[in-house]
Every structure is written in C-alpha cells, then in structure tokens.
Short mmCIF file of C-alpha atoms in Angstrom, two decimals:
data_model
loop_
_atom_site.label_atom_id
_atom_site.label_comp_id
_atom_site.label_asym_id
_atom_site.label_seq_id
_atom_site.Cartn_x
_atom_site.Cartn_y
_atom_site.Cartn_z
CA MET Z 1 0.15 -0.15 -0.08
CA HIS Z 2 1.57 3.35 -1.22
CA ARG Z 3 1.69 6.38 1.34
CA LEU Z 4 0.78 9.40 -0.83
CA PRO Z 5 2.95 11.52 1.47
CA THR Z 6 5.65 9.42 -0.09
CA LEU Z 7 5.05 9.82 -3.37
CA LEU Z 8 4.52 13.47 -3.43
CA PRO Z 9 6.77 14.32 -0.79
CA ASP Z 10 7.00 17.90 -2.00
CA GLY Z 11 2.91 18.10 -1.85
CA VAL Z 12 3.06 18.35 -5.54
CA ALA Z 13 4.06 15.74 -8.65
CA ARG Z 14 3.87 15.16 -12.35
CA ARG Z 15 0.91 12.37 -12.81
CA ALA Z 16 3.18 10.06 -14.83
CA ASP Z 17 5.84 10.00 -12.31
CA VAL Z 18 2.86 9.32 -9.47
CA VAL Z 19 1.74 6.51 -12.10
CA ARG Z 20 4.71 5.57 -12.65
CA ALA Z 21 6.00 5.00 -8.84
CA SER Z 22 2.48 3.02 -8.22
CA SER Z 23 -0.21 2.17 -11.04
CA SER Z 24 -2.65 4.33 -13.14
CA SER Z 25 -5.59 2.84 -11.13
CA SER Z 26 -4.32 3.79 -8.01
CA VAL Z 27 -4.44 6.96 -9.24
CA ALA Z 28 -7.59 7.24 -10.40
CA ARG Z 29 -9.14 5.47 -7.36
CA TRP Z 30 -7.39 8.33 -5.38
CA LEU Z 31 -8.41 11.30 -7.29
CA ARG Z 32 -11.97 9.60 -7.24
CA ARG Z 33 -12.13 9.93 -3.24
CA GLY Z 34 -10.54 12.91 -2.99
CA ASP Z 35 -6.97 11.64 -1.81
CA LEU Z 36 -5.26 13.70 -4.65
CA VAL Z 37 -6.46 16.48 -6.54
CA GLN Z 38 -5.63 17.66 -10.13
CA PRO Z 39 -5.32 21.54 -10.34
CA HIS Z 40 -3.91 21.16 -13.82
CA PRO Z 41 -3.66 18.52 -16.44
CA GLY Z 42 -0.90 16.33 -15.79
CA VAL Z 43 -0.41 17.56 -12.15
CA LEU Z 44 -1.14 16.07 -8.83
CA VAL Z 45 -1.10 17.53 -5.06
CA LEU Z 46 -1.99 16.39 -1.93
CA PRO Z 47 -5.08 17.95 -0.80
CA ASP Z 48 -4.60 19.63 2.40
CA ARG Z 49 -1.72 21.27 0.72
CA SER Z 50 -3.11 22.56 -2.47
CA GLY Z 51 -4.46 25.98 -0.89
CA GLU Z 52 -0.16 26.58 -0.12
CA TRP Z 53 1.15 29.34 -2.92
CA GLY Z 54 4.62 27.24 -2.96
CA ILE Z 55 2.37 24.45 -4.03
CA ARG Z 56 -0.06 26.54 -6.51
CA SER Z 57 3.39 27.97 -8.03
CA ARG Z 58 5.51 25.09 -8.74
CA ALA Z 59 1.77 23.15 -10.01
CA ALA Z 60 1.61 25.52 -12.45
CA SER Z 61 5.47 25.49 -13.58
CA LEU Z 62 5.24 21.75 -13.95
CA TRP Z 63 1.75 21.93 -16.31
CA ALA Z 64 3.08 25.07 -18.07
CA GLU Z 65 6.80 23.29 -18.31
CA GLY Z 66 7.83 26.61 -17.98
CA PRO Z 67 9.74 28.79 -14.90
CA LEU Z 68 8.16 31.46 -12.59
CA SER Z 69 7.95 34.78 -14.17
CA HIS Z 70 6.77 38.64 -13.03
CA LEU Z 71 5.66 39.01 -10.02
CA SER Z 72 5.42 35.16 -8.99
CA ALA Z 73 9.15 34.97 -9.73
CA VAL Z 74 9.61 38.08 -7.23
CA THR Z 75 7.77 36.34 -4.93
CA ALA Z 76 9.44 33.20 -4.94
CA CYS Z 77 12.61 35.34 -4.43
CA GLY Z 78 11.22 36.33 -1.32
CA MET Z 79 10.82 40.16 -2.47
CA ALA Z 80 7.31 39.98 -2.12
CA ASP Z 81 4.40 38.04 0.11
CA PRO Z 82 2.29 36.05 -2.18
CA GLN Z 83 -0.66 37.54 -3.91
CA PRO Z 84 -4.07 36.29 -4.49
CA GLY Z 85 -4.70 35.73 -8.50
CA PRO Z 86 -2.90 33.34 -10.81
CA VAL Z 87 0.50 32.07 -10.98
CA HIS Z 88 2.98 33.89 -13.84
CA VAL Z 89 4.91 31.64 -15.90
CA THR Z 90 6.89 32.23 -19.08
CA VAL Z 91 7.46 29.79 -22.06
CA PRO Z 92 8.96 29.90 -25.59
CA TYR Z 93 6.85 32.17 -27.90
CA GLU Z 94 6.17 28.90 -29.84
CA ARG Z 95 4.53 27.50 -27.76
CA SER Z 96 0.79 28.30 -26.68
CA PRO Z 97 -0.81 26.71 -23.39
CA GLU Z 98 -4.45 26.47 -23.08
CA ARG Z 99 -5.89 29.39 -20.92
CA ARG Z 100 -6.72 28.59 -17.20
CA PRO Z 101 -7.96 30.72 -14.87
CA ASP Z 102 -5.38 30.21 -12.07
CA VAL Z 103 -2.26 30.56 -14.45
CA VAL Z 104 -1.27 33.45 -16.84
CA ALA Z 105 1.19 31.95 -19.46
CA HIS Z 106 3.18 34.65 -20.85
CA ARG Z 107 5.39 34.21 -24.09
CA THR Z 108 8.76 35.60 -25.27
CA THR Z 109 10.68 35.10 -27.93
CA ARG Z 110 13.62 36.20 -25.93
CA THR Z 111 15.94 33.30 -24.78
CA ILE Z 112 14.97 32.13 -21.40
CA VAL Z 113 17.70 32.55 -18.50
CA THR Z 114 16.36 30.73 -15.17
CA VAL Z 115 17.27 30.33 -11.44
CA ARG Z 116 16.63 27.80 -9.10
CA ARG Z 117 14.78 28.86 -5.74
CA GLY Z 118 13.45 26.22 -3.87
CA GLU Z 119 12.04 23.83 -6.10
CA VAL Z 120 11.04 25.40 -8.67
CA ASP Z 121 12.77 27.16 -11.72
CA ILE Z 122 12.16 31.48 -11.94
CA ILE Z 123 13.24 33.65 -14.84
CA GLU Z 124 16.22 35.53 -13.07
CA PRO Z 125 15.15 38.16 -10.65
CA VAL Z 126 16.28 41.42 -12.45
CA ARG Z 127 13.94 40.51 -15.61
CA SER Z 128 11.49 39.04 -13.98
CA LEU Z 129 11.35 42.65 -11.43
CA VAL Z 130 10.72 44.71 -15.06
CA ASP Z 131 8.52 42.16 -16.59
CA ALA Z 132 6.44 42.22 -13.38
CA TRP Z 133 6.24 45.92 -13.24
CA ALA Z 134 5.48 46.46 -16.98
CA TYR Z 135 2.64 44.26 -16.63
CA ALA Z 136 1.48 46.11 -13.10
CA HIS Z 137 1.30 49.32 -15.53
CA SER Z 138 -0.72 47.38 -18.37
CA PRO Z 139 -4.14 47.85 -17.01
CA GLY Z 140 -5.84 46.99 -20.39
CA ARG Z 141 -4.08 43.41 -20.29
CA ASN Z 142 -3.96 43.09 -16.08
CA PRO Z 143 -7.42 43.45 -14.36
CA ARG Z 144 -5.14 43.04 -11.19
CA SER Z 145 -2.36 46.18 -12.04
CA ARG Z 146 -4.03 48.40 -9.56
CA GLN Z 147 -3.15 46.04 -6.41
CA GLN Z 148 0.00 44.80 -7.89
CA ALA Z 149 1.67 47.99 -9.20
CA PRO Z 150 2.19 48.92 -5.40
CA VAL Z 151 3.38 45.64 -4.37
CA VAL Z 152 5.95 45.12 -7.37
CA ARG Z 153 7.26 48.62 -6.39
CA GLN Z 154 8.03 48.06 -3.27
CA ALA Z 155 9.72 44.89 -4.08
CA LEU Z 156 12.08 46.65 -6.56
CA ILE Z 157 12.89 49.02 -3.72
CA GLU Z 158 13.82 46.74 -1.16
CA GLY Z 159 15.50 44.47 -3.66
CA VAL Z 160 18.34 47.40 -4.58
CA ARG Z 161 18.11 48.16 -0.88
CA ARG Z 162 19.24 45.04 -0.01
CA ARG Z 163 21.51 44.81 -3.04
CA ASP Z 164 19.53 41.62 -4.04
CA VAL Z 165 19.21 43.51 -7.28
CA PRO Z 166 21.34 46.21 -8.79
CA ALA Z 167 19.45 49.56 -10.10
CA ALA Z 168 21.58 49.59 -12.85
CA ALA Z 169 21.09 46.01 -13.87
CA LEU Z 170 17.29 46.97 -13.59
CA ARG Z 171 17.64 49.95 -16.32
CA ARG Z 172 19.64 47.81 -18.36
CA GLU Z 173 17.06 45.61 -18.36
CA SER Z 174 14.55 48.32 -18.95
CA ASP Z 175 16.70 49.68 -22.11
CA ARG Z 176 16.26 46.36 -23.74
CA ARG Z 177 12.77 47.50 -24.69
CA PRO Z 178 12.05 50.75 -24.16
CA ARG Z 179 8.86 50.68 -25.02
CA HIS Z 180 7.46 49.03 -22.02
CA PRO Z 181 4.35 50.23 -20.24
CA GLY Z 182 5.68 52.17 -17.03
CA ARG Z 183 8.93 52.54 -18.41
CA SER Z 184 8.88 56.29 -17.30
CA PRO Z 185 7.78 56.24 -13.63
CA LEU Z 186 10.54 53.28 -13.83
CA LEU Z 187 13.63 55.08 -14.97
CA ALA Z 188 12.53 58.27 -11.99
CA LEU Z 189 12.16 55.49 -9.37
CA LEU Z 190 15.47 53.81 -10.38
CA ASP Z 191 17.36 57.39 -10.47
CA LEU Z 192 15.98 57.90 -7.03
CA LEU Z 193 17.18 54.85 -5.85
CA ALA Z 194 20.70 55.43 -7.75
CA ASP Z 195 21.14 58.65 -5.58
CA GLY Z 196 20.69 56.90 -2.31
CA CYS Z 197 17.02 56.82 -1.72
CA GLU Z 198 16.11 53.40 0.49
CA SER Z 199 12.52 53.81 1.42
CA GLU Z 200 8.97 55.34 0.16
CA LEU Z 201 9.60 58.12 2.84
CA GLU Z 202 13.03 58.99 1.73
CA ILE Z 203 11.75 59.36 -1.86
CA TRP Z 204 8.90 61.42 -0.41
CA GLY Z 205 11.46 63.13 0.79
CA ALA Z 206 13.57 63.91 -2.13
CA VAL Z 207 10.95 64.63 -4.28
CA ARG Z 208 8.77 66.55 -1.71
CA VAL Z 209 10.80 67.80 1.26
CA LEU Z 210 14.68 68.02 0.64
CA PRO Z 211 15.62 71.50 -1.13
CA GLY Z 212 17.69 71.81 -3.51
CA PRO Z 213 19.40 74.39 -6.31
CA PRO Z 214 18.46 77.64 -6.71
CA ASP Z 215 17.46 77.58 -3.19
CA VAL Z 216 20.66 75.88 -1.94
CA PRO Z 217 23.25 73.22 -3.18
CA PRO Z 218 21.79 69.49 -3.75
CA PRO Z 219 22.31 67.58 -0.65
CA VAL Z 220 24.70 63.93 -0.39
CA ARG Z 221 21.90 61.37 0.67
CA GLN Z 222 22.99 58.65 2.60
CA HIS Z 223 25.74 60.44 3.94
CA ARG Z 224 28.13 58.81 6.82
CA VAL Z 225 30.06 60.06 9.46
CA ARG Z 226 32.45 59.27 11.56
CA LEU Z 227 31.56 59.79 15.28
CA GLU Z 228 34.53 60.47 18.08
CA SER Z 229 33.65 56.91 19.60
CA GLY Z 230 34.87 55.45 16.19
CA SER Z 231 31.68 53.97 15.05
CA TRP Z 232 29.91 55.28 11.49
CA VAL Z 233 26.40 56.59 10.84
CA ARG Z 234 24.22 57.38 7.80
CA LEU Z 235 22.39 60.42 7.56
CA ASP Z 236 19.65 60.21 5.22
CA ALA Z 237 20.29 64.04 3.76
CA ALA Z 238 23.56 66.15 4.47
CA TRP Z 239 24.95 69.45 3.37
CA PRO Z 240 28.48 68.45 4.66
CA TRP Z 241 30.02 71.94 3.89
CA ALA Z 242 27.53 73.62 6.05
CA ARG Z 243 27.46 70.78 8.44
CA VAL Z 244 23.38 70.15 8.69
CA ALA Z 245 21.49 67.06 8.39
CA VAL Z 246 18.18 66.04 7.82
CA GLU Z 247 16.55 62.75 9.27
CA LEU Z 248 13.32 62.06 8.31
CA ASP Z 249 11.98 59.50 10.65
CA GLY Z 250 9.85 56.81 9.97
CA ALA Z 251 6.51 55.56 11.47
CA ALA Z 252 7.60 52.42 12.71
CA PHE Z 253 11.63 52.56 13.31
CA HIS Z 254 11.71 55.33 15.19
CA GLY Z 255 8.18 55.80 17.01
CA SER Z 256 9.22 53.77 20.43
CA ARG Z 257 10.87 55.44 23.26
CA GLU Z 258 13.78 53.31 23.04
CA ALA Z 259 14.39 54.48 19.33
CA ARG Z 260 13.64 58.27 20.37
CA GLU Z 261 16.55 57.67 22.99
CA ARG Z 262 18.88 56.38 20.15
CA ASP Z 263 17.99 59.20 18.23
CA LEU Z 264 19.07 61.88 21.06
CA ARG Z 265 21.81 59.93 21.54
CA ARG Z 266 23.06 60.01 18.16
CA ASP Z 267 21.95 63.76 17.52
CA THR Z 268 24.35 64.59 20.80
CA ALA Z 269 27.31 62.30 19.08
CA LEU Z 270 26.75 64.83 15.83
CA ALA Z 271 26.62 67.85 17.66
CA THR Z 272 30.21 67.59 19.72
CA LEU Z 273 31.20 67.17 15.70
CA GLY Z 274 29.78 71.03 15.07
CA ARG Z 275 26.97 69.08 13.26
CA VAL Z 276 23.19 70.01 13.33
CA VAL Z 277 20.64 67.51 13.20
CA LEU Z 278 16.85 68.91 11.56
CA ARG Z 279 14.88 65.58 12.47
CA PHE Z 280 11.23 65.58 11.10
CA SER Z 281 8.65 63.04 12.25
CA TYR Z 282 6.75 60.67 9.77
CA ALA Z 283 3.36 62.66 10.51
CA ARG Z 284 5.27 66.22 9.67
CA SER Z 285 6.91 64.98 6.50
CA MET Z 286 3.99 63.99 5.06
CA THR Z 287 1.23 66.76 5.91
CA ASP Z 288 3.85 69.84 5.59
CA PRO Z 289 6.47 69.16 3.15
CA ALA Z 290 6.37 72.91 1.86
CA GLY Z 291 7.20 73.94 5.80
CA CYS Z 292 9.99 71.24 6.29
CA ARG Z 293 11.38 72.35 3.31
CA ARG Z 294 11.78 76.17 4.17
CA GLU Z 295 12.96 75.32 7.32
CA ILE Z 296 15.76 73.45 5.65
CA VAL Z 297 16.55 76.13 3.70
CA ALA Z 298 16.72 78.66 6.58
CA VAL Z 299 19.32 76.51 8.21
CA VAL Z 300 21.41 75.27 5.60
CA ARG Z 301 21.48 79.02 4.36
CA SER Z 302 22.68 80.48 8.01
CA ARG Z 303 24.87 77.89 8.22
CA LEU Z 304 26.58 78.73 4.75
CA VAL Z 305 27.08 82.43 5.59
CA GLN Z 306 28.80 81.50 9.15
#
C-alpha cells in the first residue's frame, strides 16, 4: 500500500511520475476519493496542501513546463509576499498553453535564463522585476494592475536596498525594451534609488521635502559620518560643507521610546562634531513638506554664511 506523502514528498508531482511509482488505476482511485487533486492536466497535489502558494506555483510551472516569471518569480525570491490571483509563468513563443483561470502563461521570443529558488525554476530576478513592473502598468491586459503596482514597486525598492538586484541592472533590462509600459516612472524611481533613497519615505523626502538648487546646493544622500567614538552613522541627507543633516523619521522604526532615545544620543554625538541635525517626524513630513523644506533652506543658508 502506497502512502501518498511518500509518493508526493513535496506535495506536488507530475501525474506520470506518480503513475510510474504506483499504477494508473491507483491514481484514478485516489482522485475519485479525493485523496489527490489535479489542479492542472498532468499535475497532482495533496489536497491538504493545495492552497499553499508554493504548491500552487510549482503546480503551474510543472503544467506549463516553464519557469515562474513576473510577480510570481519575484515572490519566489522572497522580495514580495504571495498575492491572490493567478500564478505567472513564461514559455517560448512557439508554444501556446491553453488558457487557465489560475495561471497566466506569458510567451517570449527572448532566451529564457532561469535560476533555482527552492524547488522551482524562475526567470532571473532582474528580468522578472521589470516584467512584473510592465505588467502591473498594463491595465488593459492585467485586471489586477491597480493592486499589483504598489507591491512590485515595494519589491523593487527593497530589492535594490538589500542589494539583491542592482539599480543599474534594472535600468539595462528596461533599456532592452524601451517601449514597455511604465518605463518613465520606472526610470524616475531608479534614479532616486541610485541617488541613495532606500524607502518610500526617503523617496517622498527627495521629491517633496529636501531642497536643492536654486535655493541651496543639492544634498548628499545617505551621507556617512564617523563619530568621536569611532563608529559610523548614515544620515538621510546632509550638506557636509554647512554641517547640516536631515533625518526623516519613519512611522514605525522611530516611534518607540527606545528609538527616540537612540536618535537623541546620535544627534548629541553629531553635535559634538559641530553638526546640526534637523529631524522631522513622519506625520510632519507627509502633511507639511513645504514647511519642512522652508526650515531646511533657512538653516542651511544661515550655516553657509557663518
């Protein structure tokens, strides 16, 4: 007697492989009884695991005989949480998999380069991120574009921040197809990331809060300063020649009492070096960016003439 978890140790397998290890009549019986389910032709899944995203994605890849791509590949890399909706795979252009409600099979004329993530192959992360971005900016083709766009954006920001994907590589991938949907906002975002922004708050600050020419010289983002203790700190933005720094406090990371004490100690250490730190709360940055900007300009100008 076969134990199904032994036949499907990963929770999903090709039907042909299970038949080979048992028999076609056994597989048919297990399907009739609900001991196995067949989400796609030729693919079997243990029913108690059929709702897991990892099982769903691998089942789609086995059925399509193609790697995960787009947002599904980004998810498999750990750069995004699993999202509702179909799994995305990519296959060579000459193939035309049948339409299925829970799988989107993209076709490509380009060479498919894959990497292994866990138990499944995916299209390499840089291409997958740009593919996901373009698809999330295609409302005519993608009914979930409104929900997916912020997910892909955050995955891209985090991927660059953690150095999983270089901003320059994403730009080169976008350059390979310069007419893809969403290219202009993608390039604008990559410019900000390449300039040192590491979060949505810092992007907001760069665009709406931090001043630059002609009011004051442009700031240096992610400026590193060595304290008298020998340790190094990074400042969100700074005018080193004026010895002025700006810190934009996030709603979560700087909200606790311990975080506030840490920030005060760091500001004091910077003050001993003659540096003034202008610290703006998340609420202030978001609701009064113009006021923050005016205050920064005033301080930088006054320090420049001292």
